[in-house]
mmCIF file with all atom_site columns, C-alpha atoms and ligand atoms in Angstrom:
data_model
loop_
_atom_site.group_PDB
_atom_site.id
_atom_site.type_symbol
_atom_site.label_atom_id
_atom_site.label_alt_id
_atom_site.label_comp_id
_atom_site.label_asym_id
_atom_site.label_entity_id
_atom_site.label_seq_id
_atom_site.pdbx_PDB_ins_code
_atom_site.Cartn_x
_atom_site.Cartn_y
_atom_site.Cartn_z
_atom_site.occupancy
_atom_site.B_iso_or_equiv
_atom_site.pdbx_formal_charge
_atom_site.auth_seq_id
_atom_site.auth_comp_id
_atom_site.auth_asym_id
_atom_site.auth_atom_id
_atom_site.pdbx_PDB_model_num
ATOM   1   C CA . MET A 1 1   ? 0.000   0.000  0.000  1.00 62.00 ? 20  MET A CA 1
ATOM   2   C CA . SER A 1 2   ? 1.317   3.465  -0.818 1.00 89.00 ? 21  SER A CA 1
ATOM   3   C CA . ARG A 1 3   ? 1.573   5.953  2.016  1.00 97.00 ? 22  ARG A CA 1
ATOM   4   C CA . ALA A 1 4   ? 0.886   9.661  1.721  1.00 98.00 ? 23  ALA A CA 1
ATOM   5   C CA . ARG A 1 5   ? 4.137   11.616 2.114  1.00 98.00 ? 24  ARG A CA 1
ATOM   6   C CA . ILE A 1 6   ? 3.625   14.265 4.797  1.00 98.00 ? 25  ILE A CA 1
ATOM   7   C CA . ALA A 1 7   ? 5.572   17.494 5.359  1.00 98.00 ? 26  ALA A CA 1
ATOM   8   C CA . VAL A 1 8   ? 5.292   18.928 8.871  1.00 98.00 ? 27  VAL A CA 1
ATOM   9   C CA . PHE A 1 9   ? 5.822   22.673 9.281  1.00 98.00 ? 28  PHE A CA 1
ATOM   10  C CA . ALA A 1 10  ? 7.041   23.849 12.702 1.00 98.00 ? 29  ALA A CA 1
ATOM   11  C CA . SER A 1 11  ? 8.227   27.016 14.436 1.00 97.00 ? 30  SER A CA 1
ATOM   12  C CA . GLY A 1 12  ? 8.868   25.802 17.972 1.00 96.00 ? 31  GLY A CA 1
ATOM   13  C CA . GLY A 1 13  ? 9.438   22.943 20.366 1.00 97.00 ? 32  GLY A CA 1
ATOM   14  C CA . GLY A 1 14  ? 7.758   20.415 18.129 1.00 98.00 ? 33  GLY A CA 1
ATOM   15  C CA . THR A 1 15  ? 5.684   18.435 20.624 1.00 98.00 ? 34  THR A CA 1
ATOM   16  C CA . ASN A 1 16  ? 2.933   18.036 18.024 1.00 98.00 ? 35  ASN A CA 1
ATOM   17  C CA . LEU A 1 17  ? 5.541   16.855 15.509 1.00 98.00 ? 36  LEU A CA 1
ATOM   18  C CA . GLN A 1 18  ? 6.632   14.362 18.179 1.00 98.00 ? 37  GLN A CA 1
ATOM   19  C CA . ALA A 1 19  ? 3.043   13.138 18.570 1.00 98.00 ? 38  ALA A CA 1
ATOM   20  C CA . LEU A 1 20  ? 2.965   12.480 14.809 1.00 99.00 ? 39  LEU A CA 1
ATOM   21  C CA . ILE A 1 21  ? 6.346   10.700 14.891 1.00 98.00 ? 40  ILE A CA 1
ATOM   22  C CA . ASP A 1 22  ? 5.221   8.573  17.859 1.00 98.00 ? 41  ASP A CA 1
ATOM   23  C CA . ALA A 1 23  ? 1.954   7.712  16.093 1.00 98.00 ? 42  ALA A CA 1
ATOM   24  C CA . GLU A 1 24  ? 3.786   6.623  12.954 1.00 98.00 ? 43  GLU A CA 1
ATOM   25  C CA . GLN A 1 25  ? 6.242   4.536  14.979 1.00 98.00 ? 44  GLN A CA 1
ATOM   26  C CA . ALA A 1 26  ? 3.361   2.923  16.886 1.00 98.00 ? 45  ALA A CA 1
ATOM   27  C CA . GLY A 1 27  ? 1.571   1.977  13.658 1.00 98.00 ? 46  GLY A CA 1
ATOM   28  C CA . ALA A 1 28  ? -1.224  4.514  14.184 1.00 98.00 ? 47  ALA A CA 1
ATOM   29  C CA . LEU A 1 29  ? -0.493  6.343  10.915 1.00 98.00 ? 48  LEU A CA 1
ATOM   30  C CA . PRO A 1 30  ? -0.644  3.442  8.465  1.00 98.00 ? 49  PRO A CA 1
ATOM   31  C CA . ASP A 1 31  ? -1.659  5.604  5.494  1.00 98.00 ? 50  ASP A CA 1
ATOM   32  C CA . GLY A 1 32  ? 1.014   8.264  5.939  1.00 98.00 ? 51  GLY A CA 1
ATOM   33  C CA . THR A 1 33  ? 4.706   8.777  6.508  1.00 98.00 ? 52  THR A CA 1
ATOM   34  C CA . ILE A 1 34  ? 6.424   11.901 7.784  1.00 98.00 ? 53  ILE A CA 1
ATOM   35  C CA . ALA A 1 35  ? 8.841   12.554 4.959  1.00 98.00 ? 54  ALA A CA 1
ATOM   36  C CA . LEU A 1 36  ? 10.014  16.113 5.644  1.00 98.00 ? 55  LEU A CA 1
ATOM   37  C CA . VAL A 1 37  ? 10.082  18.733 8.390  1.00 98.00 ? 56  VAL A CA 1
ATOM   38  C CA . ILE A 1 38  ? 10.108  22.394 7.372  1.00 98.00 ? 57  ILE A CA 1
ATOM   39  C CA . ALA A 1 39  ? 11.358  24.709 10.124 1.00 98.00 ? 58  ALA A CA 1
ATOM   40  C CA . ASP A 1 40  ? 11.075  28.465 9.741  1.00 97.00 ? 59  ASP A CA 1
ATOM   41  C CA . LYS A 1 41  ? 14.045  29.167 11.975 1.00 95.00 ? 60  LYS A CA 1
ATOM   42  C CA . PRO A 1 42  ? 17.247  27.374 12.956 1.00 97.00 ? 61  PRO A CA 1
ATOM   43  C CA . GLY A 1 43  ? 17.850  25.872 16.393 1.00 97.00 ? 62  GLY A CA 1
ATOM   44  C CA . ILE A 1 44  ? 14.255  24.996 17.264 1.00 98.00 ? 63  ILE A CA 1
ATOM   45  C CA . GLY A 1 45  ? 13.306  21.823 19.121 1.00 98.00 ? 64  GLY A CA 1
ATOM   46  C CA . ALA A 1 46  ? 11.352  20.481 16.147 1.00 98.00 ? 65  ALA A CA 1
ATOM   47  C CA . ILE A 1 47  ? 14.578  20.105 14.117 1.00 98.00 ? 66  ILE A CA 1
ATOM   48  C CA . GLU A 1 48  ? 16.192  18.074 16.888 1.00 98.00 ? 67  GLU A CA 1
ATOM   49  C CA . ARG A 1 49  ? 13.113  15.827 17.086 1.00 98.00 ? 68  ARG A CA 1
ATOM   50  C CA . ALA A 1 50  ? 13.183  15.291 13.311 1.00 98.00 ? 69  ALA A CA 1
ATOM   51  C CA . GLU A 1 51  ? 16.887  14.430 13.365 1.00 98.00 ? 70  GLU A CA 1
ATOM   52  C CA . ARG A 1 52  ? 16.398  11.977 16.235 1.00 98.00 ? 71  ARG A CA 1
ATOM   53  C CA . ALA A 1 53  ? 13.696  10.223 14.185 1.00 98.00 ? 72  ALA A CA 1
ATOM   54  C CA . GLY A 1 54  ? 15.813  10.205 11.004 1.00 98.00 ? 73  GLY A CA 1
ATOM   55  C CA . ILE A 1 55  ? 13.473  12.592 9.151  1.00 98.00 ? 74  ILE A CA 1
ATOM   56  C CA . PRO A 1 56  ? 15.073  15.171 6.824  1.00 98.00 ? 75  PRO A CA 1
ATOM   57  C CA . ALA A 1 57  ? 14.606  18.735 8.065  1.00 98.00 ? 76  ALA A CA 1
ATOM   58  C CA . VAL A 1 58  ? 15.084  21.924 6.097  1.00 98.00 ? 77  VAL A CA 1
ATOM   59  C CA . VAL A 1 59  ? 15.289  25.417 7.552  1.00 98.00 ? 78  VAL A CA 1
ATOM   60  C CA . ILE A 1 60  ? 13.609  28.087 5.435  1.00 98.00 ? 79  ILE A CA 1
ATOM   61  C CA . PRO A 1 61  ? 13.480  31.390 7.339  1.00 96.00 ? 80  PRO A CA 1
ATOM   62  C CA . ARG A 1 62  ? 10.000  32.884 7.005  1.00 93.00 ? 81  ARG A CA 1
ATOM   63  C CA . LYS A 1 63  ? 11.238  36.453 6.723  1.00 89.00 ? 82  LYS A CA 1
ATOM   64  C CA . GLU A 1 64  ? 13.587  35.591 3.868  1.00 89.00 ? 83  GLU A CA 1
ATOM   65  C CA . GLU A 1 65  ? 12.752  36.734 0.358  1.00 94.00 ? 84  GLU A CA 1
ATOM   66  C CA . GLY A 1 66  ? 11.063  34.021 -1.683 1.00 96.00 ? 85  GLY A CA 1
ATOM   67  C CA . PHE A 1 67  ? 10.006  31.976 1.369  1.00 97.00 ? 86  PHE A CA 1
ATOM   68  C CA . GLU A 1 68  ? 6.968   30.410 -0.285 1.00 97.00 ? 87  GLU A CA 1
ATOM   69  C CA . GLU A 1 69  ? 8.885   29.642 -3.512 1.00 97.00 ? 88  GLU A CA 1
ATOM   70  C CA . LYS A 1 70  ? 11.536  27.833 -1.498 1.00 98.00 ? 89  LYS A CA 1
ATOM   71  C CA . VAL A 1 71  ? 8.918   25.890 0.485  1.00 98.00 ? 90  VAL A CA 1
ATOM   72  C CA . LEU A 1 72  ? 7.153   24.860 -2.742 1.00 98.00 ? 91  LEU A CA 1
ATOM   73  C CA . ALA A 1 73  ? 10.462  23.687 -4.210 1.00 98.00 ? 92  ALA A CA 1
ATOM   74  C CA . ALA A 1 74  ? 11.197  21.599 -1.085 1.00 98.00 ? 93  ALA A CA 1
ATOM   75  C CA . LEU A 1 75  ? 7.699   20.083 -1.188 1.00 98.00 ? 94  LEU A CA 1
ATOM   76  C CA . ARG A 1 76  ? 8.093   19.145 -4.851 1.00 98.00 ? 95  ARG A CA 1
ATOM   77  C CA . GLU A 1 77  ? 11.626  17.776 -4.446 1.00 98.00 ? 96  GLU A CA 1
ATOM   78  C CA . ASN A 1 78  ? 10.372  15.511 -1.688 1.00 98.00 ? 97  ASN A CA 1
ATOM   79  C CA . ASP A 1 79  ? 7.184   14.376 -3.487 1.00 98.00 ? 98  ASP A CA 1
ATOM   80  C CA . ILE A 1 80  ? 4.985   15.645 -0.672 1.00 98.00 ? 99  ILE A CA 1
ATOM   81  C CA . ASP A 1 81  ? 1.269   14.741 -0.795 1.00 98.00 ? 100 ASP A CA 1
ATOM   82  C CA . MET A 1 82  ? -0.006  16.719 2.213  1.00 98.00 ? 101 MET A CA 1
ATOM   83  C CA . GLY A 1 83  ? 1.169   19.323 4.714  1.00 98.00 ? 102 GLY A CA 1
ATOM   84  C CA . ILE A 1 84  ? 0.593   19.663 8.457  1.00 98.00 ? 103 ILE A CA 1
ATOM   85  C CA . LEU A 1 85  ? 1.149   22.932 10.307 1.00 98.00 ? 104 LEU A CA 1
ATOM   86  C CA . ALA A 1 86  ? 2.168   21.774 13.786 1.00 98.00 ? 105 ALA A CA 1
ATOM   87  C CA . GLY A 1 87  ? 2.874   24.891 15.805 1.00 96.00 ? 106 GLY A CA 1
ATOM   88  C CA . PHE A 1 88  ? 3.813   26.803 12.639 1.00 97.00 ? 107 PHE A CA 1
ATOM   89  C CA . LEU A 1 89  ? 3.390   30.513 13.197 1.00 93.00 ? 108 LEU A CA 1
ATOM   90  C CA . GLY A 1 90  ? 3.424   31.695 9.590  1.00 90.00 ? 109 GLY A CA 1
ATOM   91  C CA . ILE A 1 91  ? 0.400   32.271 7.382  1.00 91.00 ? 110 ILE A CA 1
ATOM   92  C CA . LEU A 1 92  ? 0.443   30.646 3.957  1.00 95.00 ? 111 LEU A CA 1
ATOM   93  C CA . SER A 1 93  ? -0.935  32.775 1.123  1.00 96.00 ? 112 SER A CA 1
ATOM   94  C CA . ALA A 1 94  ? -3.877  31.839 -1.103 1.00 97.00 ? 113 ALA A CA 1
ATOM   95  C CA . ASP A 1 95  ? -1.408  31.741 -4.011 1.00 97.00 ? 114 ASP A CA 1
ATOM   96  C CA . PHE A 1 96  ? 0.776   29.213 -2.165 1.00 98.00 ? 115 PHE A CA 1
ATOM   97  C CA . LEU A 1 97  ? -2.200  26.988 -1.328 1.00 98.00 ? 116 LEU A CA 1
ATOM   98  C CA . ARG A 1 98  ? -3.432  27.073 -4.919 1.00 97.00 ? 117 ARG A CA 1
ATOM   99  C CA . ARG A 1 99  ? -0.007  26.159 -6.265 1.00 98.00 ? 118 ARG A CA 1
ATOM   100 C CA . PHE A 1 100 ? 0.639   23.363 -3.739 1.00 98.00 ? 119 PHE A CA 1
ATOM   101 C CA . ASP A 1 101 ? -2.823  21.974 -4.516 1.00 96.00 ? 120 ASP A CA 1
ATOM   102 C CA . ALA A 1 102 ? -2.770  19.352 -1.752 1.00 98.00 ? 121 ALA A CA 1
ATOM   103 C CA . PRO A 1 103 ? -4.434  19.159 1.663  1.00 98.00 ? 122 PRO A CA 1
ATOM   104 C CA . VAL A 1 104 ? -2.828  21.244 4.407  1.00 98.00 ? 123 VAL A CA 1
ATOM   105 C CA . LEU A 1 105 ? -3.950  20.732 8.030  1.00 98.00 ? 124 LEU A CA 1
ATOM   106 C CA . ASN A 1 106 ? -3.398  22.974 11.049 1.00 98.00 ? 125 ASN A CA 1
ATOM   107 C CA . ILE A 1 107 ? -3.670  22.319 14.773 1.00 98.00 ? 126 ILE A CA 1
ATOM   108 C CA . HIS A 1 108 ? -5.039  25.230 16.806 1.00 98.00 ? 127 HIS A CA 1
ATOM   109 C CA . PRO A 1 109 ? -5.163  25.201 20.635 1.00 98.00 ? 128 PRO A CA 1
ATOM   110 C CA . SER A 1 110 ? -8.798  26.264 21.136 1.00 98.00 ? 129 SER A CA 1
ATOM   111 C CA . LEU A 1 111 ? -12.277 25.226 20.073 1.00 98.00 ? 130 LEU A CA 1
ATOM   112 C CA . ILE A 1 112 ? -12.625 27.199 16.823 1.00 98.00 ? 131 ILE A CA 1
ATOM   113 C CA . PRO A 1 113 ? -14.390 29.631 16.293 1.00 98.00 ? 132 PRO A CA 1
ATOM   114 C CA . SER A 1 114 ? -13.349 30.832 19.779 1.00 98.00 ? 133 SER A CA 1
ATOM   115 C CA . PHE A 1 115 ? -9.933  32.420 20.352 1.00 98.00 ? 134 PHE A CA 1
ATOM   116 C CA . CYS A 1 116 ? -8.614  32.020 16.831 1.00 98.00 ? 135 CYS A CA 1
ATOM   117 C CA . GLY A 1 117 ? -7.557  34.045 13.817 1.00 96.00 ? 136 GLY A CA 1
ATOM   118 C CA . LYS A 1 118 ? -4.749  36.526 13.380 1.00 93.00 ? 137 LYS A CA 1
ATOM   119 C CA . GLY A 1 119 ? -2.704  37.141 16.546 1.00 93.00 ? 138 GLY A CA 1
ATOM   120 C CA . PHE A 1 120 ? -4.018  34.082 18.401 1.00 97.00 ? 139 PHE A CA 1
ATOM   121 C CA . TYR A 1 121 ? -1.131  31.656 18.802 1.00 96.00 ? 140 TYR A CA 1
ATOM   122 C CA . GLY A 1 122 ? 0.613   29.741 21.560 1.00 96.00 ? 141 GLY A CA 1
ATOM   123 C CA . LEU A 1 123 ? 0.105   30.996 25.119 1.00 98.00 ? 142 LEU A CA 1
ATOM   124 C CA . LYS A 1 124 ? -1.900  34.030 23.911 1.00 98.00 ? 143 LYS A CA 1
ATOM   125 C CA . VAL A 1 125 ? -4.773  31.699 23.032 1.00 98.00 ? 144 VAL A CA 1
ATOM   126 C CA . HIS A 1 126 ? -4.894  30.234 26.540 1.00 98.00 ? 145 HIS A CA 1
ATOM   127 C CA . LYS A 1 127 ? -4.540  33.656 28.183 1.00 98.00 ? 146 LYS A CA 1
ATOM   128 C CA . ALA A 1 128 ? -7.516  34.899 26.138 1.00 98.00 ? 147 ALA A CA 1
ATOM   129 C CA . ALA A 1 129 ? -9.571  31.843 27.162 1.00 98.00 ? 148 ALA A CA 1
ATOM   130 C CA . LEU A 1 130 ? -8.754  32.404 30.864 1.00 98.00 ? 149 LEU A CA 1
ATOM   131 C CA . ASP A 1 131 ? -9.455  36.162 30.624 1.00 98.00 ? 150 ASP A CA 1
ATOM   132 C CA . TYR A 1 132 ? -12.835 35.401 29.073 1.00 98.00 ? 151 TYR A CA 1
ATOM   133 C CA . GLY A 1 133 ? -13.587 32.898 31.818 1.00 98.00 ? 152 GLY A CA 1
ATOM   134 C CA . VAL A 1 134 ? -14.542 29.909 29.675 1.00 98.00 ? 153 VAL A CA 1
ATOM   135 C CA . LYS A 1 135 ? -14.877 26.679 31.632 1.00 98.00 ? 154 LYS A CA 1
ATOM   136 C CA . VAL A 1 136 ? -14.192 24.426 28.648 1.00 98.00 ? 155 VAL A CA 1
ATOM   137 C CA . THR A 1 137 ? -11.598 24.891 25.927 1.00 99.00 ? 156 THR A CA 1
ATOM   138 C CA . GLY A 1 138 ? -9.783  22.402 23.693 1.00 98.00 ? 157 GLY A CA 1
ATOM   139 C CA . ALA A 1 139 ? -8.103  21.969 20.346 1.00 98.00 ? 158 ALA A CA 1
ATOM   140 C CA . THR A 1 140 ? -9.126  21.901 16.693 1.00 98.00 ? 159 THR A CA 1
ATOM   141 C CA . VAL A 1 141 ? -7.587  20.363 13.588 1.00 98.00 ? 160 VAL A CA 1
ATOM   142 C CA . HIS A 1 142 ? -8.813  22.012 10.412 1.00 98.00 ? 161 HIS A CA 1
ATOM   143 C CA . TYR A 1 143 ? -7.938  22.376 6.755  1.00 98.00 ? 162 TYR A CA 1
ATOM   144 C CA . VAL A 1 144 ? -5.915  25.462 5.938  1.00 98.00 ? 163 VAL A CA 1
ATOM   145 C CA . ASN A 1 145 ? -7.400  27.985 3.534  1.00 96.00 ? 164 ASN A CA 1
ATOM   146 C CA . GLU A 1 146 ? -6.650  31.658 2.893  1.00 93.00 ? 165 GLU A CA 1
ATOM   147 C CA . ILE A 1 147 ? -8.442  32.734 6.109  1.00 95.00 ? 166 ILE A CA 1
ATOM   148 C CA . PRO A 1 148 ? -6.348  32.282 9.295  1.00 95.00 ? 167 PRO A CA 1
ATOM   149 C CA . ASP A 1 149 ? -7.936  29.384 11.256 1.00 96.00 ? 168 ASP A CA 1
ATOM   150 C CA . GLY A 1 150 ? -10.897 29.611 8.854  1.00 96.00 ? 169 GLY A CA 1
ATOM   151 C CA . GLY A 1 151 ? -10.833 26.289 6.987  1.00 98.00 ? 170 GLY A CA 1
ATOM   152 C CA . LYS A 1 152 ? -13.194 23.351 7.404  1.00 98.00 ? 171 LYS A CA 1
ATOM   153 C CA . ILE A 1 153 ? -12.915 21.586 10.762 1.00 98.00 ? 172 ILE A CA 1
ATOM   154 C CA . ILE A 1 154 ? -11.717 17.956 10.748 1.00 98.00 ? 173 ILE A CA 1
ATOM   155 C CA . LEU A 1 155 ? -11.594 17.088 14.479 1.00 99.00 ? 174 LEU A CA 1
ATOM   156 C CA . GLN A 1 156 ? -12.086 18.860 17.809 1.00 98.00 ? 175 GLN A CA 1
ATOM   157 C CA . LYS A 1 157 ? -11.630 17.771 21.410 1.00 99.00 ? 176 LYS A CA 1
ATOM   158 C CA . ALA A 1 158 ? -12.790 19.602 24.533 1.00 99.00 ? 177 ALA A CA 1
ATOM   159 C CA . VAL A 1 159 ? -10.696 20.049 27.701 1.00 99.00 ? 178 VAL A CA 1
ATOM   160 C CA . GLU A 1 160 ? -11.852 21.293 31.136 1.00 98.00 ? 179 GLU A CA 1
ATOM   161 C CA . VAL A 1 161 ? -10.415 24.557 32.476 1.00 98.00 ? 180 VAL A CA 1
ATOM   162 C CA . GLU A 1 162 ? -9.379  24.237 36.170 1.00 98.00 ? 181 GLU A CA 1
ATOM   163 C CA . PRO A 1 163 ? -10.035 27.133 38.595 1.00 97.00 ? 182 PRO A CA 1
ATOM   164 C CA . ASP A 1 164 ? -6.329  27.728 39.312 1.00 98.00 ? 183 ASP A CA 1
ATOM   165 C CA . ASP A 1 165 ? -5.075  27.416 35.730 1.00 98.00 ? 184 ASP A CA 1
ATOM   166 C CA . SER A 1 166 ? -2.376  29.702 34.348 1.00 98.00 ? 185 SER A CA 1
ATOM   167 C CA . PRO A 1 167 ? -1.915  29.999 30.574 1.00 98.00 ? 186 PRO A CA 1
ATOM   168 C CA . ALA A 1 168 ? 0.998   27.557 30.888 1.00 98.00 ? 187 ALA A CA 1
ATOM   169 C CA . THR A 1 169 ? -0.882  24.874 32.876 1.00 98.00 ? 188 THR A CA 1
ATOM   170 C CA . LEU A 1 170 ? -3.861  25.168 30.554 1.00 98.00 ? 189 LEU A CA 1
ATOM   171 C CA . GLN A 1 171 ? -1.622  24.941 27.479 1.00 98.00 ? 190 GLN A CA 1
ATOM   172 C CA . ARG A 1 172 ? -0.039  21.755 28.807 1.00 98.00 ? 191 ARG A CA 1
ATOM   173 C CA . ARG A 1 173 ? -3.423  20.113 29.552 1.00 98.00 ? 192 ARG A CA 1
ATOM   174 C CA . VAL A 1 174 ? -4.790  21.060 26.107 1.00 98.00 ? 193 VAL A CA 1
ATOM   175 C CA . MET A 1 175 ? -1.693  19.574 24.478 1.00 98.00 ? 194 MET A CA 1
ATOM   176 C CA . GLU A 1 176 ? -1.789  16.334 26.474 1.00 98.00 ? 195 GLU A CA 1
ATOM   177 C CA . GLN A 1 177 ? -5.536  15.727 26.381 1.00 98.00 ? 196 GLN A CA 1
ATOM   178 C CA . ALA A 1 178 ? -6.412  17.130 22.972 1.00 99.00 ? 197 ALA A CA 1
ATOM   179 C CA . GLU A 1 179 ? -3.670  18.219 20.539 1.00 98.00 ? 198 GLU A CA 1
ATOM   180 C CA . TRP A 1 180 ? -1.432  15.147 20.731 1.00 98.00 ? 199 TRP A CA 1
ATOM   181 C CA . VAL A 1 181 ? -4.532  12.944 20.430 1.00 98.00 ? 200 VAL A CA 1
ATOM   182 C CA . ILE A 1 182 ? -6.456  14.521 17.556 1.00 99.00 ? 201 ILE A CA 1
ATOM   183 C CA . LEU A 1 183 ? -3.556  15.643 15.356 1.00 99.00 ? 202 LEU A CA 1
ATOM   184 C CA . PRO A 1 184 ? -2.339  12.092 14.557 1.00 98.00 ? 203 PRO A CA 1
ATOM   185 C CA . GLN A 1 185 ? -5.977  10.949 14.177 1.00 98.00 ? 204 GLN A CA 1
ATOM   186 C CA . ALA A 1 186 ? -6.737  13.721 11.689 1.00 99.00 ? 205 ALA A CA 1
ATOM   187 C CA . ALA A 1 187 ? -3.464  13.065 9.813  1.00 98.00 ? 206 ALA A CA 1
ATOM   188 C CA . GLN A 1 188 ? -4.434  9.406  9.435  1.00 98.00 ? 207 GLN A CA 1
ATOM   189 C CA . MET A 1 189 ? -7.971  10.303 8.273  1.00 98.00 ? 208 MET A CA 1
ATOM   190 C CA . VAL A 1 190 ? -6.727  12.679 5.573  1.00 98.00 ? 209 VAL A CA 1
ATOM   191 C CA . ALA A 1 191 ? -3.881  10.360 4.482  1.00 98.00 ? 210 ALA A CA 1
ATOM   192 C CA . ALA A 1 192 ? -6.349  7.464  4.148  1.00 98.00 ? 211 ALA A CA 1
ATOM   193 C CA . GLU A 1 193 ? -8.644  9.633  2.060  1.00 98.00 ? 212 GLU A CA 1
ATOM   194 C CA . LEU A 1 194 ? -5.728  10.594 -0.233 1.00 98.00 ? 213 LEU A CA 1
ATOM   195 C CA . ASN A 1 195 ? -4.790  6.946  -0.673 1.00 96.00 ? 214 ASN A CA 1
ATOM   196 C CA . ARG A 1 196 ? -8.377  6.014  -1.454 1.00 95.00 ? 215 ARG A CA 1
ATOM   197 C CA . LYS A 1 197 ? -8.441  8.667  -4.177 1.00 93.00 ? 216 LYS A CA 1
ATOM   198 C CA . LYS A 1 198 ? -5.060  7.550  -5.561 1.00 88.00 ? 217 LYS A CA 1
ATOM   199 C CA . GLY A 1 199 ? -6.230  3.947  -5.598 1.00 83.00 ? 218 GLY A CA 1
ATOM   200 C CA . GLY A 1 200 ? -8.923  4.899  -8.115 1.00 57.00 ? 219 GLY A CA 1
ATOM   201 C CA . PRO A 1 201 ? -12.277 3.279  -8.739 1.00 51.00 ? 220 PRO A CA 1
ATOM   202 C CA . ALA A 1 202 ? -11.021 -0.337 -8.714 1.00 48.00 ? 221 ALA A CA 1
ATOM   203 C CA . GLN A 1 203 ? -9.787  -0.044 -5.130 1.00 47.00 ? 222 GLN A CA 1
ATOM   204 C CA . GLU A 1 204 ? -12.786 2.031  -4.069 1.00 45.00 ? 223 GLU A CA 1
ATOM   205 C CA . ASN A 1 205 ? -15.100 -0.756 -5.186 1.00 46.00 ? 224 ASN A CA 1
ATOM   206 C CA . ALA A 1 206 ? -12.998 -3.558 -3.743 1.00 45.00 ? 225 ALA A CA 1
HETATM 207 C C1 . GAR B 2 .   ? 0.731   24.218 20.042 1.00 87.95 ? 24  GAR B C1 1
HETATM 208 O O1 . GAR B 2 .   ? -0.007  24.421 21.199 1.00 87.95 ? 24  GAR B O1 1
HETATM 209 C C2 . GAR B 2 .   ? -0.080  24.557 18.812 1.00 87.95 ? 24  GAR B C2 1
HETATM 210 O O2 . GAR B 2 .   ? -1.432  24.187 18.914 1.00 87.95 ? 24  GAR B O2 1
HETATM 211 C C3 . GAR B 2 .   ? 0.065   26.039 18.791 1.00 87.95 ? 24  GAR B C3 1
HETATM 212 O O3 . GAR B 2 .   ? 1.425   26.284 19.113 1.00 87.95 ? 24  GAR B O3 1
HETATM 213 C C4 . GAR B 2 .   ? 1.890   25.225 19.961 1.00 87.95 ? 24  GAR B C4 1
HETATM 214 C C5 . GAR B 2 .   ? 3.134   24.619 19.355 1.00 87.95 ? 24  GAR B C5 1
HETATM 215 O O4 . GAR B 2 .   ? 3.732   23.663 20.184 1.00 87.95 ? 24  GAR B O4 1
HETATM 216 N N1 . GAR B 2 .   ? -0.298  26.585 17.523 1.00 87.95 ? 24  GAR B N1 1
HETATM 217 C C6 . GAR B 2 .   ? -0.892  27.774 17.377 1.00 87.95 ? 24  GAR B C6 1
HETATM 218 O O5 . GAR B 2 .   ? -1.136  28.509 18.297 1.00 87.95 ? 24  GAR B O5 1
HETATM 219 C C7 . GAR B 2 .   ? -1.240  28.122 15.930 1.00 87.95 ? 24  GAR B C7 1
HETATM 220 N N2 . GAR B 2 .   ? -2.170  29.218 15.894 1.00 87.95 ? 24  GAR B N2 1
HETATM 221 P P1 . GAR B 2 .   ? 4.701   22.554 19.621 1.00 87.95 ? 24  GAR B P1 1
HETATM 222 O O6 . GAR B 2 .   ? 5.790   23.244 18.815 1.00 87.95 ? 24  GAR B O6 1
HETATM 223 O O7 . GAR B 2 .   ? 5.271   21.919 20.858 1.00 87.95 ? 24  GAR B O7 1
HETATM 224 O O8 . GAR B 2 .   ? 3.908   21.589 18.805 1.00 87.95 ? 24  GAR B O8 1
#
């Protein structure tokens, strides 16, 4: 069986990348393989995690001229079938998405449509949730389109807010209970769908 070749985009520690690597190693991502990690800055934890797992990693600084061209070239060179933004802080343009013409997923640390969109990333999301006083938050995996956090939702998981939470304790609970669970699940769902399409009608009817 062919496996969808996945590129994971990261800007930070890479715990969501690690959840994907662990899922693949545990056999929970049978339709996909993590074939490339794209980091938008050097020295981040995600690169170290990729290297430890034997996955090629490229650094393409986001502020550099021609960033999207370079990313597209890396995706093509590595025969990538789908992308996953796992703690990636950049916004991909409509032109990029049209030219890549493959599914791109994003993990966001809230229940969209709450606490999302431009400016909502990392701890800021959890601070906004605590300031608002919500008692339940969570994480969302969605398709990426030209609207920040605006694409169709694939999976969501709710997480309780505790009375004494800080943004950091809430972030950790959302990661453990939601992000690291639903991101590999969503990756497998989309990879399986890609393989079904690639297999064509004969396999679909089998
Ligand atoms: C994660 O909580 C992810 O959901 C969030 O950044 C963190 C990255 O952690 N992403 C966003 O806020 C995107 N808007 P990681 O590098 O350890 O996976």
